[in-house]
Amino acid sequence: MTYTVKEISRKMGISPYTLRFYEKEGVLPVVERNANGVRMFNEHYLDCIEMVQALRSTGLPLAEIKQYVELYKSGDSTLPERRIMLAHQKSKVEEQISLLLKTLEKLNYKLALIDAQDNKFEKLP
């Protein structure tokens, strides 16, 4: 099955501008075009977009995503390098999660204090 820019944009939650930019920058593979020059995206392209979105959501810069894509294009001989890149980014994400969990605990504690103080004055014997 193939998709147009508009369909991919809606399906993946990514703007047409961003799709074209990613393709131009080499972050996404070059898209095949039909006889009229319209970009036609296939299922493999959906997987590529999902991977780029996942890496971007971790804070990985586009330059490093492009490097990962280039390694991917080079084949299985680059598996060790790709593994190192992803493992490093995974560690960063785990650190972010840990920090967010600590922040959440602090917020929950403060909310519990506020609730306790608020309820103390509303429920007099």
PDB file of C-alpha atoms in Angstrom:
ATOM      1  CA  MET A   1       0.000   0.000   0.000  1.00  0.00           C
ATOM      2  CA  THR A   2       1.211   3.515  -0.735  1.00  0.00           C
ATOM      3  CA  TYR A   3       0.391   6.861   0.834  1.00  0.00           C
ATOM      4  CA  THR A   4       0.595  10.484  -0.267  1.00  0.00           C
ATOM      5  CA  VAL A   5       2.293  13.216   1.781  1.00  0.00           C
ATOM      6  CA  LYS A   6      -1.095  14.321   3.090  1.00  0.00           C
ATOM      7  CA  GLU A   7      -2.085  10.785   4.128  1.00  0.00           C
ATOM      8  CA  ILE A   8       1.274  10.089   5.786  1.00  0.00           C
ATOM      9  CA  SER A   9       1.144  13.437   7.544  1.00  0.00           C
ATOM     10  CA  ARG A  10      -2.271  12.699   9.019  1.00  0.00           C
ATOM     11  CA  LYS A  11      -1.463   9.071   9.845  1.00  0.00           C
ATOM     12  CA  MET A  12       1.899   9.766  11.510  1.00  0.00           C
ATOM     13  CA  GLY A  13       1.151  13.134  13.117  1.00  0.00           C
ATOM     14  CA  ILE A  14       3.998  14.861  11.290  1.00  0.00           C
ATOM     15  CA  SER A  15       3.679  17.936   9.093  1.00  0.00           C
ATOM     16  CA  PRO A  16       4.257  17.705   5.342  1.00  0.00           C
ATOM     17  CA  TYR A  17       6.994  20.335   5.760  1.00  0.00           C
ATOM     18  CA  THR A  18       8.788  18.152   8.326  1.00  0.00           C
ATOM     19  CA  LEU A  19       8.535  15.095   6.073  1.00  0.00           C
ATOM     20  CA  ARG A  20      10.071  16.988   3.177  1.00  0.00           C
ATOM     21  CA  PHE A  21      12.741  18.493   5.445  1.00  0.00           C
ATOM     22  CA  TYR A  22      13.702  15.089   6.873  1.00  0.00           C
ATOM     23  CA  GLU A  23      13.932  13.647   3.362  1.00  0.00           C
ATOM     24  CA  LYS A  24      16.024  16.609   2.158  1.00  0.00           C
ATOM     25  CA  GLU A  25      18.378  16.312   5.165  1.00  0.00           C
ATOM     26  CA  GLY A  26      18.846  12.573   4.616  1.00  0.00           C
ATOM     27  CA  VAL A  27      17.157  11.596   7.875  1.00  0.00           C
ATOM     28  CA  LEU A  28      14.545   9.688   5.885  1.00  0.00           C
ATOM     29  CA  PRO A  29      15.178   7.745   2.681  1.00  0.00           C
ATOM     30  CA  VAL A  30      14.407   9.367  -0.647  1.00  0.00           C
ATOM     31  CA  VAL A  31      10.771   8.738  -1.495  1.00  0.00           C
ATOM     32  CA  GLU A  32       9.628   7.166  -4.723  1.00  0.00           C
ATOM     33  CA  ARG A  33       7.446   9.318  -6.932  1.00  0.00           C
ATOM     34  CA  ASN A  34       4.644   8.340  -9.276  1.00  0.00           C
ATOM     35  CA  ALA A  35       4.446   9.354 -12.955  1.00  0.00           C
ATOM     36  CA  ASN A  36       3.116  12.783 -11.934  1.00  0.00           C
ATOM     37  CA  GLY A  37       6.004  13.412  -9.543  1.00  0.00           C
ATOM     38  CA  VAL A  38       3.867  12.928  -6.421  1.00  0.00           C
ATOM     39  CA  ARG A  39       5.712  11.365  -3.473  1.00  0.00           C
ATOM     40  CA  MET A  40       4.404   7.892  -2.688  1.00  0.00           C
ATOM     41  CA  PHE A  41       5.254   6.425   0.723  1.00  0.00           C
ATOM     42  CA  ASN A  42       5.226   2.679   1.396  1.00  0.00           C
ATOM     43  CA  GLU A  43       4.933   0.680   4.638  1.00  0.00           C
ATOM     44  CA  HIS A  44       8.717   0.573   5.105  1.00  0.00           C
ATOM     45  CA  TYR A  45       8.708   4.356   5.080  1.00  0.00           C
ATOM     46  CA  LEU A  46       6.169   4.337   7.927  1.00  0.00           C
ATOM     47  CA  ASP A  47       8.623   2.286   9.992  1.00  0.00           C
ATOM     48  CA  CYS A  48      11.401   4.759   9.179  1.00  0.00           C
ATOM     49  CA  ILE A  49       9.265   7.708  10.276  1.00  0.00           C
ATOM     50  CA  GLU A  50       8.342   5.941  13.517  1.00  0.00           C
ATOM     51  CA  MET A  51      12.016   5.302  14.249  1.00  0.00           C
ATOM     52  CA  VAL A  52      12.965   8.916  13.556  1.00  0.00           C
ATOM     53  CA  GLN A  53      10.099  10.155  15.738  1.00  0.00           C
ATOM     54  CA  ALA A  54      11.161   7.828  18.546  1.00  0.00           C
ATOM     55  CA  LEU A  55      14.774   8.979  18.362  1.00  0.00           C
ATOM     56  CA  ARG A  56      13.731  12.645  18.195  1.00  0.00           C
ATOM     57  CA  SER A  57      11.501  12.199  21.247  1.00  0.00           C
ATOM     58  CA  THR A  58      14.573  11.080  23.198  1.00  0.00           C
ATOM     59  CA  GLY A  59      16.351  14.304  22.315  1.00  0.00           C
ATOM     60  CA  LEU A  60      18.729  12.795  19.777  1.00  0.00           C
ATOM     61  CA  PRO A  61      19.886  15.549  17.381  1.00  0.00           C
ATOM     62  CA  LEU A  62      19.060  15.230  13.694  1.00  0.00           C
ATOM     63  CA  ALA A  63      22.751  14.979  12.836  1.00  0.00           C
ATOM     64  CA  GLU A  64      23.051  11.833  14.950  1.00  0.00           C
ATOM     65  CA  ILE A  65      19.821  10.410  13.547  1.00  0.00           C
ATOM     66  CA  LYS A  66      21.236  10.978  10.080  1.00  0.00           C
ATOM     67  CA  GLN A  67      24.408   9.180  11.137  1.00  0.00           C
ATOM     68  CA  TYR A  68      22.307   6.254  12.389  1.00  0.00           C
ATOM     69  CA  VAL A  69      20.397   6.167   9.074  1.00  0.00           C
ATOM     70  CA  GLU A  70      23.655   6.156   7.117  1.00  0.00           C
ATOM     71  CA  LEU A  71      24.915   3.258   9.223  1.00  0.00           C
ATOM     72  CA  TYR A  72      21.632   1.417   8.626  1.00  0.00           C
ATOM     73  CA  LYS A  73      21.988   1.915   4.865  1.00  0.00           C
ATOM     74  CA  SER A  74      25.491   0.445   5.047  1.00  0.00           C
ATOM     75  CA  GLY A  75      24.113  -2.912   6.150  1.00  0.00           C
ATOM     76  CA  ASP A  76      24.661  -5.469   8.881  1.00  0.00           C
ATOM     77  CA  SER A  77      28.371  -4.741   9.202  1.00  0.00           C
ATOM     78  CA  THR A  78      27.350  -1.595  11.119  1.00  0.00           C
ATOM     79  CA  LEU A  79      25.213  -3.425  13.688  1.00  0.00           C
ATOM     80  CA  PRO A  80      27.800  -2.975  16.490  1.00  0.00           C
ATOM     81  CA  GLU A  81      27.973   0.793  15.882  1.00  0.00           C
ATOM     82  CA  ARG A  82      24.191   1.115  15.749  1.00  0.00           C
ATOM     83  CA  ARG A  83      23.901  -0.915  18.934  1.00  0.00           C
ATOM     84  CA  ILE A  84      26.316   1.442  20.711  1.00  0.00           C
ATOM     85  CA  MET A  85      24.387   4.508  19.518  1.00  0.00           C
ATOM     86  CA  LEU A  86      21.043   3.120  20.647  1.00  0.00           C
ATOM     87  CA  ALA A  87      22.402   1.815  23.954  1.00  0.00           C
ATOM     88  CA  HIS A  88      23.865   5.246  24.719  1.00  0.00           C
ATOM     89  CA  GLN A  89      20.558   6.938  23.939  1.00  0.00           C
ATOM     90  CA  LYS A  90      18.706   4.325  25.992  1.00  0.00           C
ATOM     91  CA  SER A  91      20.873   5.218  28.992  1.00  0.00           C
ATOM     92  CA  LYS A  92      19.993   8.890  28.544  1.00  0.00           C
ATOM     93  CA  VAL A  93      16.289   8.058  28.412  1.00  0.00           C
ATOM     94  CA  GLU A  94      16.561   5.931  31.559  1.00  0.00           C
ATOM     95  CA  GLU A  95      18.235   8.867  33.343  1.00  0.00           C
ATOM     96  CA  GLN A  96      15.423  11.166  32.192  1.00  0.00           C
ATOM     97  CA  ILE A  97      12.810   8.701  33.425  1.00  0.00           C
ATOM     98  CA  SER A  98      14.535   8.432  36.788  1.00  0.00           C
ATOM     99  CA  LEU A  99      14.618  12.215  37.146  1.00  0.00           C
ATOM    100  CA  LEU A 100      10.966  12.495  36.146  1.00  0.00           C
ATOM    101  CA  LEU A 101       9.971   9.812  38.676  1.00  0.00           C
ATOM    102  CA  LYS A 102      11.768  11.716  41.444  1.00  0.00           C
ATOM    103  CA  THR A 103      10.006  14.903  40.360  1.00  0.00           C
ATOM    104  CA  LEU A 104       6.674  13.094  40.350  1.00  0.00           C
ATOM    105  CA  GLU A 105       7.286  11.805  43.878  1.00  0.00           C
ATOM    106  CA  LYS A 106       8.032  15.344  45.066  1.00  0.00           C
ATOM    107  CA  LEU A 107       4.883  16.694  43.421  1.00  0.00           C
ATOM    108  CA  ASN A 108       2.760  13.913  44.927  1.00  0.00           C
ATOM    109  CA  TYR A 109       4.239  14.642  48.369  1.00  0.00           C
ATOM    110  CA  LYS A 110       3.458  18.363  48.074  1.00  0.00           C
ATOM    111  CA  LEU A 111      -0.056  17.650  46.848  1.00  0.00           C
ATOM    112  CA  ALA A 112      -0.623  15.291  49.778  1.00  0.00           C
ATOM    113  CA  LEU A 113       0.518  18.029  52.196  1.00  0.00           C
ATOM    114  CA  ILE A 114      -1.820  20.542  50.605  1.00  0.00           C
ATOM    115  CA  ASP A 115      -4.705  18.063  50.728  1.00  0.00           C
ATOM    116  CA  ALA A 116      -3.985  17.339  54.397  1.00  0.00           C
ATOM    117  CA  GLN A 117      -3.912  21.025  55.282  1.00  0.00           C
ATOM    118  CA  ASP A 118      -7.002  21.770  53.214  1.00  0.00           C
ATOM    119  CA  ASN A 119      -9.005  18.897  54.752  1.00  0.00           C
ATOM    120  CA  LYS A 120      -7.861  19.762  58.281  1.00  0.00           C
ATOM    121  CA  PHE A 121      -9.912  22.948  58.312  1.00  0.00           C
ATOM    122  CA  GLU A 122     -12.956  21.643  56.479  1.00  0.00           C
ATOM    123  CA  LYS A 123     -13.651  18.660  58.734  1.00  0.00           C
ATOM    124  CA  LEU A 124     -13.763  19.961  62.285  1.00  0.00           C
ATOM    125  CA  PRO A 125     -15.321  17.574  64.825  1.00  0.00           C
TER     126      PRO A 125
END
